[in-house]
XYZ file of C-alpha atoms in Angstrom:
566
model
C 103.111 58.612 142.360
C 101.941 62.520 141.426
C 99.816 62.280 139.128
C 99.165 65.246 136.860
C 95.197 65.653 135.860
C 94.252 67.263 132.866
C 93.674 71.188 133.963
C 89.981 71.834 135.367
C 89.023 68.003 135.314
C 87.946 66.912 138.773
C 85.652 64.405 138.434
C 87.364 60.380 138.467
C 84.715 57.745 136.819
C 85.910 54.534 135.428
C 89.560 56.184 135.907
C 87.952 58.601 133.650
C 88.473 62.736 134.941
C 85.241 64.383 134.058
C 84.295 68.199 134.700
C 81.351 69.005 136.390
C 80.685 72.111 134.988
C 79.657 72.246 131.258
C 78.481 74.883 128.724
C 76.201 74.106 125.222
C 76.355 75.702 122.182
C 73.725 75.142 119.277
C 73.915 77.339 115.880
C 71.812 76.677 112.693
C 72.840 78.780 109.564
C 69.634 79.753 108.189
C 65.881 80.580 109.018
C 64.611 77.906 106.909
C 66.078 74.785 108.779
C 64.066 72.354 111.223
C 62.772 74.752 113.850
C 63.685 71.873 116.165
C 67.117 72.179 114.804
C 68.912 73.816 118.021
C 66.664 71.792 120.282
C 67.747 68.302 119.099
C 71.274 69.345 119.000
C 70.899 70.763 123.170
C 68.882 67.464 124.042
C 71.637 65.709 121.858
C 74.742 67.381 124.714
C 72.454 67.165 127.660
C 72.270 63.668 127.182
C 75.756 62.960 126.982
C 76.208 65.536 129.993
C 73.965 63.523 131.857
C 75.452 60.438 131.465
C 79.224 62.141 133.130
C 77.390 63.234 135.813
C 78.024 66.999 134.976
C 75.545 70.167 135.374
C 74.740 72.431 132.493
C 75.981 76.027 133.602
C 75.098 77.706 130.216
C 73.633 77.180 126.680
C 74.178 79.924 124.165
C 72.800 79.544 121.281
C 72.645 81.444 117.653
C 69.507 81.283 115.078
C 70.006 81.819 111.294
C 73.934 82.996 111.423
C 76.062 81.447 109.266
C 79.555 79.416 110.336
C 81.378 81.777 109.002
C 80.326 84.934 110.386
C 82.844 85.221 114.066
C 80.851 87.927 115.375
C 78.051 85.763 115.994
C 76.648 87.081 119.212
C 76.447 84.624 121.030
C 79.709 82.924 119.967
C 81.037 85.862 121.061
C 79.660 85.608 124.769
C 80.525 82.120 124.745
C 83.941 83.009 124.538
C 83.655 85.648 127.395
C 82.040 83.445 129.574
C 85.665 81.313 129.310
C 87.871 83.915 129.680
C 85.630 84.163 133.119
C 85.745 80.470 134.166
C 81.985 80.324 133.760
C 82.462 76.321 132.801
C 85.195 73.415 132.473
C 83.496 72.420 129.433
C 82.220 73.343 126.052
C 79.746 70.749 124.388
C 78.944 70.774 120.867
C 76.279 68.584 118.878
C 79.637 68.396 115.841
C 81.922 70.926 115.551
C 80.560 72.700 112.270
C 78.420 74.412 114.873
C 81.270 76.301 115.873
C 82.294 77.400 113.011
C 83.494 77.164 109.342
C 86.252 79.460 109.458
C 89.313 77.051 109.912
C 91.751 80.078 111.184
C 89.017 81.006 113.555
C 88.198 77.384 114.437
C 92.164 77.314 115.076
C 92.439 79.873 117.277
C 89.272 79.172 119.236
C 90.377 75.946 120.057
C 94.080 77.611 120.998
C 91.988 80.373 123.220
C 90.485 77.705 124.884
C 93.646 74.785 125.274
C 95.084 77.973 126.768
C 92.449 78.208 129.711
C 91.710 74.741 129.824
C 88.761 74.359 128.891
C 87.514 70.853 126.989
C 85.876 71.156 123.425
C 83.538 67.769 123.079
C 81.799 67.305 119.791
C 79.345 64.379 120.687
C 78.296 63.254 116.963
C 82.007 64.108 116.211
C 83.148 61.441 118.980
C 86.650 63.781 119.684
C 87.411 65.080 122.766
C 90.185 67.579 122.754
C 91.277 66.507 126.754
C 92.679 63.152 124.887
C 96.315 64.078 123.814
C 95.650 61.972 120.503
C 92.628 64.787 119.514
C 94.518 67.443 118.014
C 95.082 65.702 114.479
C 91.204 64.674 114.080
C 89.660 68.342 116.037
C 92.109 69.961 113.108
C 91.403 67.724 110.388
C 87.533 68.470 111.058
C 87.676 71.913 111.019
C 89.461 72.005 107.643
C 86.960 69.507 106.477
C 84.164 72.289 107.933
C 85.617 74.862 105.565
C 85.983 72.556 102.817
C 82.100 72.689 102.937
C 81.106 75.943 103.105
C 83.467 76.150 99.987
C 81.942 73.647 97.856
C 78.079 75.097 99.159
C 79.330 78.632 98.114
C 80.705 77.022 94.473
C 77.285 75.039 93.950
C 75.424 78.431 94.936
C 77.291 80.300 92.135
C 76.907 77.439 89.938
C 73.022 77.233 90.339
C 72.600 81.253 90.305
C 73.900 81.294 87.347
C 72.189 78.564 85.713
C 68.797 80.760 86.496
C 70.637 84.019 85.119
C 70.671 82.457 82.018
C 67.457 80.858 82.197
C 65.801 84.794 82.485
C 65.221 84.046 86.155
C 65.968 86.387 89.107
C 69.691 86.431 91.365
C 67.807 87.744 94.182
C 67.934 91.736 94.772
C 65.433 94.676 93.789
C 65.632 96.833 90.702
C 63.622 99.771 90.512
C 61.187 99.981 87.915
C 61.217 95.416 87.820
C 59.566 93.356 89.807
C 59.526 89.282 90.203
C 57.166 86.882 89.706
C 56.709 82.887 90.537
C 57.216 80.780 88.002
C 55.447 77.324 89.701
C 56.398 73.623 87.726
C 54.039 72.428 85.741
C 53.610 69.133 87.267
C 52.126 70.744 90.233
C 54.408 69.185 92.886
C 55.553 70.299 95.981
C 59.155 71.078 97.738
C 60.598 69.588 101.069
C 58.877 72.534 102.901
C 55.078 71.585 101.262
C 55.026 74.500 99.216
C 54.168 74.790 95.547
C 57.292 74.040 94.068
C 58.548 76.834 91.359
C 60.938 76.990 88.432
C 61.950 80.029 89.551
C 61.113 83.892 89.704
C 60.569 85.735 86.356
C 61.720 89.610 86.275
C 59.105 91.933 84.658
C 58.910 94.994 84.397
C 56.891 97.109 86.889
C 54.482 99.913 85.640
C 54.361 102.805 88.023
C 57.813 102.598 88.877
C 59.283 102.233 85.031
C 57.147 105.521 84.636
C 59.338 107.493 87.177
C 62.418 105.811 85.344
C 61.619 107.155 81.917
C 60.480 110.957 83.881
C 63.802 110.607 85.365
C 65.537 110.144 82.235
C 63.782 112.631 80.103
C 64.491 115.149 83.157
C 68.236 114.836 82.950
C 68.257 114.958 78.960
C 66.253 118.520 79.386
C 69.352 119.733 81.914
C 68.752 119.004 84.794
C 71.092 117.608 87.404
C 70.712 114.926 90.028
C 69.999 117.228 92.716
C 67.349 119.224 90.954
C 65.652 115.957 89.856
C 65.845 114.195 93.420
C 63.664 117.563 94.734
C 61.273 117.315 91.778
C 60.731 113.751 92.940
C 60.539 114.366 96.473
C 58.462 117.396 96.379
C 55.547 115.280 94.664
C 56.036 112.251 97.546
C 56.955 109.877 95.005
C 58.886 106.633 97.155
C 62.272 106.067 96.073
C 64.318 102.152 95.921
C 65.022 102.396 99.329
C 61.392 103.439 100.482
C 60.574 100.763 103.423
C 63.975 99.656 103.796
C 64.583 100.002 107.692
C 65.974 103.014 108.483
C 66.198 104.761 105.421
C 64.775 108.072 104.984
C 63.342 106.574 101.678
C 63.785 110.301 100.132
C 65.163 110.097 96.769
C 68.890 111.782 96.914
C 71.133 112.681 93.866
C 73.488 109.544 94.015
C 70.161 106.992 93.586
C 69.233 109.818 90.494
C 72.680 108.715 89.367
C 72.258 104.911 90.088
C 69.777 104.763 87.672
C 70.716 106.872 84.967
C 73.854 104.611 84.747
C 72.411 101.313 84.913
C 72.739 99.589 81.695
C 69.387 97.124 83.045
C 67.373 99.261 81.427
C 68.440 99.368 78.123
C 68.072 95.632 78.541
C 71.429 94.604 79.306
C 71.936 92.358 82.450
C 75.214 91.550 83.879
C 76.048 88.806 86.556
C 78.673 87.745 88.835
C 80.508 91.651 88.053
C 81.460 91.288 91.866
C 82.063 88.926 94.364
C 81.545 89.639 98.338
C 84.294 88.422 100.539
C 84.177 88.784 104.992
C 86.946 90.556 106.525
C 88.084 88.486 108.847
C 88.589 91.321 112.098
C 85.407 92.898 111.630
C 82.990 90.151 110.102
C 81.798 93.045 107.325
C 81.567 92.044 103.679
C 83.315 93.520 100.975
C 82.402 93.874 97.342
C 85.228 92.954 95.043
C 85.479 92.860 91.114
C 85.582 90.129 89.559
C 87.953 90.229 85.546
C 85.357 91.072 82.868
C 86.021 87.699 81.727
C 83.871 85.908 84.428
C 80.909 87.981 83.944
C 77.711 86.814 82.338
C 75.788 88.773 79.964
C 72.515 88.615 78.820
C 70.270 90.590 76.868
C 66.459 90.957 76.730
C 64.592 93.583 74.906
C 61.353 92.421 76.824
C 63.051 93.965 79.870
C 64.025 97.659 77.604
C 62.692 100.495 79.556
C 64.833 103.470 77.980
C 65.768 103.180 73.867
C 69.481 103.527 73.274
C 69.975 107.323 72.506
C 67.869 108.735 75.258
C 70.545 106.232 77.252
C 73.686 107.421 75.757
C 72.928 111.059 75.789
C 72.530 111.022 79.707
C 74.837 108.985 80.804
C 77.974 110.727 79.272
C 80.363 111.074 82.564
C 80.474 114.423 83.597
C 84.058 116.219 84.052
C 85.517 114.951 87.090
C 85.573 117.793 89.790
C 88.347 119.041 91.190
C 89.379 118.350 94.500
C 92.028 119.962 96.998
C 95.288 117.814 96.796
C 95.220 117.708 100.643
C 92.075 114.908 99.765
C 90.775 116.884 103.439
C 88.123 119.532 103.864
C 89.776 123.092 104.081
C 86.807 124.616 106.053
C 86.974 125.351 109.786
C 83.730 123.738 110.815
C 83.231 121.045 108.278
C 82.147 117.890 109.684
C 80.983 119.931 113.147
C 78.447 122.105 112.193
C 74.721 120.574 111.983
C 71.401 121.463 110.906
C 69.498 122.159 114.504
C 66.193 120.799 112.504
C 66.521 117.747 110.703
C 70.617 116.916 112.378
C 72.058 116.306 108.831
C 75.906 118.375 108.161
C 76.091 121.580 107.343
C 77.853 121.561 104.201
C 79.663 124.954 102.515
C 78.287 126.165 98.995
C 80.462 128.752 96.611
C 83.794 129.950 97.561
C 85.557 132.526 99.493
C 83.301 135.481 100.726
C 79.946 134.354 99.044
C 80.593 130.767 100.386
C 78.113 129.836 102.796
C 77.107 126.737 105.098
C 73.478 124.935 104.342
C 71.756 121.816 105.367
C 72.641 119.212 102.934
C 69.500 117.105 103.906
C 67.239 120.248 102.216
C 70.258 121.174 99.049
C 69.981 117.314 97.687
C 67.182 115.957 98.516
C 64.640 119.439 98.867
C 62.098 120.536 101.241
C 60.665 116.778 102.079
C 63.815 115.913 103.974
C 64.350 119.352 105.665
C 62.617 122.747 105.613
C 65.689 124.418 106.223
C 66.822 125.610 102.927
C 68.406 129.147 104.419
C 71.906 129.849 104.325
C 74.523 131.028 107.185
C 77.521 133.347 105.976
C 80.530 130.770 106.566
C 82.315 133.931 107.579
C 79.931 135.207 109.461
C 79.850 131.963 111.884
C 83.288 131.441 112.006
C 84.257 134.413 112.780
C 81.401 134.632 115.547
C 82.779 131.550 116.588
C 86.371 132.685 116.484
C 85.277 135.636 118.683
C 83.280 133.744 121.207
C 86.153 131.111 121.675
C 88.556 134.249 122.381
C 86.819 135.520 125.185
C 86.712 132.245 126.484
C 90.311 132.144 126.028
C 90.868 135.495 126.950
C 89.862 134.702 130.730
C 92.338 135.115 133.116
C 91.255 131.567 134.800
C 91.848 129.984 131.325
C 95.050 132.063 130.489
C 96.646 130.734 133.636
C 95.710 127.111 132.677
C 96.685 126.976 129.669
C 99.803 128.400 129.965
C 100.523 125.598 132.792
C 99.854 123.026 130.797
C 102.193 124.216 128.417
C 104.809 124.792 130.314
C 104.718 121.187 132.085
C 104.999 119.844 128.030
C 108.322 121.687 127.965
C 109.329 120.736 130.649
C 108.537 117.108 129.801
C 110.271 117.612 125.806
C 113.350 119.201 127.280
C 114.053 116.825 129.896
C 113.599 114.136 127.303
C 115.738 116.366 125.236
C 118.537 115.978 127.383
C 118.656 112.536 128.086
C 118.655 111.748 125.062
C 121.347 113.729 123.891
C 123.537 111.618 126.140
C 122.412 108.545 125.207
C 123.115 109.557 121.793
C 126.860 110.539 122.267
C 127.505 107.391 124.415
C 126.212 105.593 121.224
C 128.031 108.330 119.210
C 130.958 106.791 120.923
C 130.529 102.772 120.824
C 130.475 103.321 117.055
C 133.308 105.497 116.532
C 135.083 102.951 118.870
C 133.695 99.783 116.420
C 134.912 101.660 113.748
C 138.731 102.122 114.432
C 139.054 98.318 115.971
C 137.768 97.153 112.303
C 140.359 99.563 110.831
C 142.898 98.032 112.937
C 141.787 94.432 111.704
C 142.378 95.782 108.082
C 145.776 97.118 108.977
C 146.134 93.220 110.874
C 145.794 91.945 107.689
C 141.983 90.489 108.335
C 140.090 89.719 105.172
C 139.058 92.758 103.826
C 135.628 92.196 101.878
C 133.988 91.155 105.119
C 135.278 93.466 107.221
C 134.464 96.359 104.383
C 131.066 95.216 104.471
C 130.862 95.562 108.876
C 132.680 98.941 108.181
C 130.536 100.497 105.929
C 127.199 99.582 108.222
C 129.215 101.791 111.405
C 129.511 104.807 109.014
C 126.354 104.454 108.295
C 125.158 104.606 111.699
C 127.844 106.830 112.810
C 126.063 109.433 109.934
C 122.242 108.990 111.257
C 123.606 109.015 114.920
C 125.073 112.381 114.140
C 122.542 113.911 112.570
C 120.164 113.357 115.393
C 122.655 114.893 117.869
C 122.609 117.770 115.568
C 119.260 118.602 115.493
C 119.225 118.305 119.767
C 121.869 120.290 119.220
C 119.860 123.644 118.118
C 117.443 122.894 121.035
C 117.610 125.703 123.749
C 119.098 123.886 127.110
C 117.444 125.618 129.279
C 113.889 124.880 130.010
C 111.971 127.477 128.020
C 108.322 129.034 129.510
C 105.570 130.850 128.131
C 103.693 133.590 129.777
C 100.275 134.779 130.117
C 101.143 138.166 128.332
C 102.777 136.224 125.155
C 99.774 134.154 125.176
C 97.285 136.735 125.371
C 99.458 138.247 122.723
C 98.836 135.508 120.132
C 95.528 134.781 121.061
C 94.479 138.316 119.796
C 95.613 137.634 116.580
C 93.657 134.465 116.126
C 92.015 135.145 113.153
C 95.104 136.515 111.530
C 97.073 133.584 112.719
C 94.012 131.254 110.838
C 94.129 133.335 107.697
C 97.820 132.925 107.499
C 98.298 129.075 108.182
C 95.230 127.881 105.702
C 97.068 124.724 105.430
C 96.601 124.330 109.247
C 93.190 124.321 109.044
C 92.507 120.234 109.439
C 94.296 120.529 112.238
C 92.294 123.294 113.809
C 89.466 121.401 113.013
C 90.294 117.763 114.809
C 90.911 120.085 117.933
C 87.293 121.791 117.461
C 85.789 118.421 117.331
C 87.602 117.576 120.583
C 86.342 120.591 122.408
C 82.831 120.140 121.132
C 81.936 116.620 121.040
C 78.329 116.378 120.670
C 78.799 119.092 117.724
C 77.479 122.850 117.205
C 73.992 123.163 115.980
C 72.852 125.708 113.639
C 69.008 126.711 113.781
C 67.580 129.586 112.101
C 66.023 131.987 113.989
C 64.371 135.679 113.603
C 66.031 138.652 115.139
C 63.960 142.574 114.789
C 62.546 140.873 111.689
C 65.918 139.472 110.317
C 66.608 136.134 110.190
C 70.034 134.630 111.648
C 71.024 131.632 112.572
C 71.474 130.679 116.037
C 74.596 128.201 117.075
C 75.169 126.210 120.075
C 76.762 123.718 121.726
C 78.473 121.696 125.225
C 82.082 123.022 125.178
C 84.451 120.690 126.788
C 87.203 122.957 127.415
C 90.691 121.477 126.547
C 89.375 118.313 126.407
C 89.674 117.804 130.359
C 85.914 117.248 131.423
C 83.225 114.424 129.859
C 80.332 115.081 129.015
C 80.481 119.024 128.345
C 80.796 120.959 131.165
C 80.094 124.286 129.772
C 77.935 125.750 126.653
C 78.559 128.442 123.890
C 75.939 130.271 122.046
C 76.198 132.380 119.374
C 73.614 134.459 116.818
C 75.491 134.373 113.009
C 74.229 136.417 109.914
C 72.349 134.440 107.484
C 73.056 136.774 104.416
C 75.791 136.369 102.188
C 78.091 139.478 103.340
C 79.240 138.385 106.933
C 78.654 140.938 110.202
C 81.291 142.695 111.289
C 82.680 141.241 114.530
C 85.948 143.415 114.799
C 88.062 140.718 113.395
């Protein structure tokens, strides 16, 4: 008799096939479970590991993640680990501790049927190597889900009860602060601390202060930027002062958080959004919720800013224009960097005034970046221009490029041509297709079908054409370039740039290919002038990692550009 073992089991007990190799995972969702949590649920599977006589290989494990986050890090390794037959075996304390996602939990268990490897959930009692396991591994997944639904609805539910109760969501508003509301009775929680009502949001001193300066600021004309120096320049912290790896500089789009929050005219809005997980990436998304399903509250206790002063400053401002493209027209946006502080170089004014400065030290001032001197965007493009022309210009980089060209050509013609027979033989078939259903109507076949079938082959016979056409006006010969034409056109660069504005995103992605590590722009003083200096590792076309070669150029810093012979 051959009889077939479940894949990967090897191990006969009790005619019972038990692996020998078996791998543990323990999760807990937040920081404020047991601390013994993941350790009870390991000594839970190496007991029942024990008792088949198997050895523990691996036991991954993930602290304070939640069920429903897949790019848990271990999770993730776990799942490596099988694709590289690290274990026969995956042992789990229940199966919520893989996950709450059902279509993750799905295909997990899929990923791993296909390798054969064995999911055992021990308080569960299912063990996906029985062929009756499927319904009841399934059915507890969905029941998994089913909790982290009704958790997230009694969440809502008891958030908002404390909205309305004047209590704090959660989250920091600058120029508020929260503060412990304990019960009365003087009992304690499950965790033996005092046990509180909830948190109360007051309003802090200092910081409402800065609110009303920044308020009466704006109504006296000033803009965001303007205001975010004032505040910077004096070393007062902004909201995101402490918060990891924030500068905690105060920049004009925090100036126009507040001056649009409605908060502090004593207006409080909840549930205006709700966060959902992608489910590729694992990042959360704000979405908005209908107006309907918000909750308002008001509380003149909490007014920082009276209603006019509000009103006058928080008119929208025009909408600016932006190119229709919706891409930056410059050459060097998005490569060109401040040399001090790293931050983009971003272009000021238009046409020959227009200039490239640090955006670090135009919004947020002198406390962010001392580099508050501007580089003619002429000037450094067409230094840049020039220098990547004489690179060009080289007879070593003539020759190559004009090689690789060629060899595309080659590679489009070729194509070219087999295609255009493909196309004719098709060209053919149809016309053929065509006059046998004619035939059928002159046969007497039924004619609405056969209409239908014969207007689909004109069709065809139409798009078919069209494409040979356009072959068609293709030279058959295989065309070449030579290093004369090319010098030729490279000469004319700057004309060629001037010409083709609308090219100019294209130039661009090209530029960032060459120079991958970016150019940076740091000012320097030249016979008592200041320029700025620009460099950078050129990767030329693209063909060497990292940079094999490096450009360096000296730019004019005043607003009328050097001449470069351009």
């Amino acid at each position: 008799m051959n009889l077939m073992l479940p894949k990967r089991l090897t191990y006969l007990s009790n005619g019972v096939y038990y692996s020998m190799n078996y791998a543990i995972y323990a999760r807990v969702s937040t920081d404020i479970q047991s601390q013994f949590s993941t350790t009870d649920q390991i000594n839970q599977c190496k007991s029942f590991i024990a008792d088949r006589g198997g050895s523990v290989v691996s036991i991954y494990v993930d602290e304070a993640i939640s069920g429903s986050d897949i790019s848990r890090t271990n999770y993730q390794q776990l799942k490596r680990d099988a694709y590289n037959n690290r274990f026969d075996t995956i042992v789990v304390d229940d199966f919520s501790r893989i996950g709450r996602d059902m279509p993750e939990f799905v295909s997990f268990c899929r990923e791993m049927d296909d390798l054969g490897i064995v999911l055992i959930g021990v308080s569960d009692g299912i063990d996906s190597s029985n062929p009756s396991s499927k319904i009841p591994l399934y059915f507890k997944g969905l029941m998994n889900e089913l909790f982290l639904d009704d958790l997230k609805a009694k969440v809502v539910r008891g958030l908002k009860g404390q909205f309305l109760r004047g209590y704090s969501t959660g989250g920091r508003i600058y120029g508020y602060c929260s503060k412990q509301i304990l019960d009365k009775s003087g009992g304690f929680d499950k965790f033996g601390r005092p046990k509180r009502l909830g948190c109360e949001v007051i309003i802090e001193k200092e910081q409402s202060k800065i609110v009303k300066r920044i308020f009466d600021l704006r109504r006296s004309g000033l803009g965001y930027k303007s205001i975010a120096k004032i505040l910077n320049d004096e070393s007062i912290p902004s909201p995101h002062a402490g918060c990891g790896s924030r500068s905690g500089l105060w920049s004009p789009g925090s100036i126009s958080g507040i001056l649009k929050n409605k908060k502090y005219i004593g207006i409080w809005e909840y549930n205006k959004n709700r966060w959902i997980k992608k489910s590729v990436s694992g990042k959360r998304k704000s979405i908005p919720n209908p107006e309907k399903q918000w909750v308002k509250l008001t509380s003149e206790k909490l007014r920082i800013i009276p209603d006019d002063l509000f009103k006058s400053v928080s008119i929208e401002s025009p909408k600016r224009q932006i190119n229709s493209s919706g891409r930056k027209k410059y050459l060097l946006s998005g490569l060109l960097v401040c040399g001090i502080c790293g931050s983009p170089m971003t272009v000021v004014n238009s046409g020959r005034y227009s200039g490239y400065i640090c955006q670090a030290a135009r919004t947020k001032g002198i406390k962010a970046c001392v580099n508050k001197r501007r580089v003619s965007r002429l000037s450094v493009e067409a230094s840049l221009t020039t220098e990547f022309r004489k690179f060009l210009l080289d007879s070593e980089s003539l020759q190559l490029i004009v090689n690789l060209v060629n060899e595309q050509l080659n590679k489009h013609l070729n194509c070219t041509g087999t295609n255009k027979t493909s196309l004719k033989t098709k060209r053919a078939q149809i016309k053929s297709q065509i006059d046998r259903l004619l035939d059928g109507i002159e046969n007497g076949g039924e004619f609405s079908s056969i209409r239908e079938r014969l207007s689909k082959r004109e069709v065809e016979l139409k798009q078919t054409q069209h494409e040979l056409e356009k072959l068609e006006c293709l030279p058959a010969k295989s065309s070449k370039i030579t290093t004369s034409w090319l010098q030729e056109k490279l000469l004319g660069i700057s004309s060629l740039l001037n010409e083709h504005q609308d090219k100019i995103p294209y130039v661009r992605n090209e530029l960032r290919q060459l120079f991958p590590n970016k150019l940076k722009a740091t000012p320097i003083t030249i016979d008592g002038a200041v320029n700025y200096k620009i460099n950078g590792g050129l990767n030329p076309f693209a063909l060497s990692s990292p940079p094999n070669q490096y450009i360096s150029i000296i730019a004019a810093q005043g607003l009328e550009p050097r001449t470069l012979g351009l």
